């Protein structure tokens, strides 16, 4: 196994993951329907994405919809799908000028054909961008992702192209949706919860976790700065001393 060297924390972590949590509670506090919280959360998605790109983050992974979110009331799921449409259309127009490359991680085959087509258009239209990579985790689950990677490797064993004892961590990493990208350095979760909730399970093995008692729609660029400051003060040992 490759030994990771202890390094001085970079001024800005290269890969940040954010669990955009607390939209429902934000709305409830205001006596609004939960869907109003998602609308505010989606507007904030835009603000934080642009800010992250402006301060030099190289990879930003945002958890937009988990494999478990389908169990929410149909009305809420449908409001989220509408927001995805709206903001992906906007990404097609605006992010193109901003040098942001948009990728999707998760099983998009569960979305409507329209949304799948839009997802492909956004990926294709931004494929040649050289700035920040924005990974949108949609219908994403860390366990499903690792299970899929295991299936890919098992198939190679069945085809006679790989011996089980030759399987390495790098091969498994390369079979994930995030293949070729560095692991996240920092995972941020607003809303006060201190769980990963099936987000980047494999990739976040050595990520620093920062939680905020702030609901996602209230999470401002200064909170991102604060999370980065906390990250810089952590002593990352990667299992060493
Ligand atoms: C979690 O809050 C949030 C979600 C399940 C949806 C997140 C989606 C967005 C912010 C829209 C992003 C848009 C694009 C285009 C990526 P919650 O509803 O679980 O909040 P609660 O825990 O307070 O109920």
Coordinates of N, CA and C in Angstrom, one line a residue, residues 45 58-62 64 88 91 95-96 100-106 108 119-120 122-124 126-129 131-138 176-181:
X45 N -26.4 26.7 -3.4 CA -25.5 25.8 -4.2 C -24.7 26.7 -5.2
X58 N -9.9 23.0 -6.3 CA -9.8 22.3 -7.6 C -10.9 21.3 -7.8
X59 N -11.4 20.7 -6.8 CA -12.5 19.7 -6.9 C -13.5 20.0 -5.8
X60 N -14.8 20.2 -6.1 CA -15.8 20.4 -5.2 C -16.9 19.3 -5.4
X61 N -17.2 18.5 -4.4 CA -18.2 17.5 -4.5 C -19.4 17.8 -3.6
X62 N -20.6 18.0 -4.2 CA -21.8 18.4 -3.5 C -22.8 17.3 -3.5
X64 N -26.2 16.2 -3.6 CA -27.5 16.8 -3.9 C -28.7 15.9 -3.7
X88 N -29.6 23.1 -13.7 CA -28.7 22.5 -14.7 C -28.8 23.3 -16.0
X91 N -26.7 26.1 -15.3 CA -25.3 25.8 -15.4 C -24.8 25.8 -16.9
X95 N -22.2 28.5 -16.1 CA -20.9 28.0 -15.7 C -20.0 27.9 -16.9
X96 N -20.5 27.9 -18.1 CA -19.7 27.8 -19.3 C -18.7 29.0 -19.4
X100 N -15.8 26.1 -15.2 CA -16.1 25.0 -14.3 C -16.5 23.8 -15.1
X101 N -15.9 22.7 -14.7 CA -16.3 21.4 -15.4 C -17.2 20.7 -14.4
X102 N -18.4 20.3 -15.0 CA -19.4 19.6 -14.1 C -19.4 18.2 -14.5
X103 N -19.3 17.4 -13.4 CA -19.4 15.9 -13.5 C -20.5 15.4 -12.6
X104 N -21.0 14.2 -12.9 CA -22.1 13.7 -12.1 C -21.6 12.4 -11.5
X105 N -21.8 12.2 -10.2 CA -21.5 10.9 -9.6 C -22.8 10.3 -9.1
X106 N -23.0 9.1 -9.3 CA -24.2 8.4 -8.9 C -24.9 7.7 -10.1
X108 N -27.4 7.8 -12.6 CA -28.3 8.8 -13.2 C -29.4 8.1 -14.0
X119 N -28.3 16.2 -18.0 CA -27.1 15.9 -17.3 C -25.9 15.6 -18.3
X120 N -26.3 14.9 -19.4 CA -25.2 14.6 -20.4 C -24.8 15.9 -21.1
X122 N -24.8 18.9 -19.9 CA -24.0 19.7 -19.0 C -22.6 19.1 -19.0
X123 N -22.5 17.8 -18.9 CA -21.2 17.2 -18.9 C -20.4 17.4 -20.2
X124 N -21.1 17.2 -21.3 CA -20.4 17.4 -22.6 C -20.0 18.9 -22.8
X126 N -19.2 21.1 -20.7 CA -18.2 21.6 -19.8 C -16.9 20.8 -19.9
X127 N -16.9 19.7 -20.7 CA -15.8 18.7 -20.7 C -14.5 19.3 -20.9
X128 N -14.4 20.4 -21.7 CA -13.1 20.9 -22.0 C -12.6 22.0 -21.0
X129 N -13.5 22.3 -20.0 CA -13.1 23.4 -19.0 C -11.9 22.9 -18.2
X131 N -10.9 24.6 -15.3 CA -11.0 25.2 -13.9 C -11.5 24.1 -13.0
X132 N -12.2 24.5 -11.9 CA -12.6 23.6 -10.9 C -13.6 22.5 -11.4
X133 N -13.4 21.3 -10.9 CA -14.3 20.2 -11.2 C -15.4 20.2 -10.2
X134 N -16.6 20.3 -10.6 CA -17.8 20.3 -9.7 C -18.4 18.9 -9.9
X135 N -18.3 18.1 -8.9 CA -19.0 16.8 -8.9 C -20.3 16.9 -8.2
X136 N -21.4 16.6 -9.0 CA -22.7 16.7 -8.3 C -23.1 15.2 -8.0
X137 N -23.3 14.9 -6.8 CA -23.6 13.6 -6.4 C -25.2 13.5 -6.4
X138 N -25.7 12.8 -7.4 CA -27.1 12.7 -7.6 C -27.5 11.2 -7.8
X176 N -14.3 3.6 -9.2 CA -15.4 4.5 -8.6 C -15.7 5.6 -9.5
X177 N -16.8 6.3 -9.2 CA -17.3 7.4 -10.1 C -16.2 8.5 -10.1
X178 N -15.4 8.6 -9.0 CA -14.4 9.7 -8.9 C -13.0 9.3 -9.5
X179 N -13.0 8.2 -10.3 CA -11.7 7.7 -10.8 C -10.9 8.9 -11.3
X180 N -9.6 8.9 -11.0 CA -8.7 9.9 -11.5 C -8.6 11.2 -10.7
X181 N -9.5 11.3 -9.7 CA -9.6 12.5 -8.9 C -8.9 12.3 -7.6

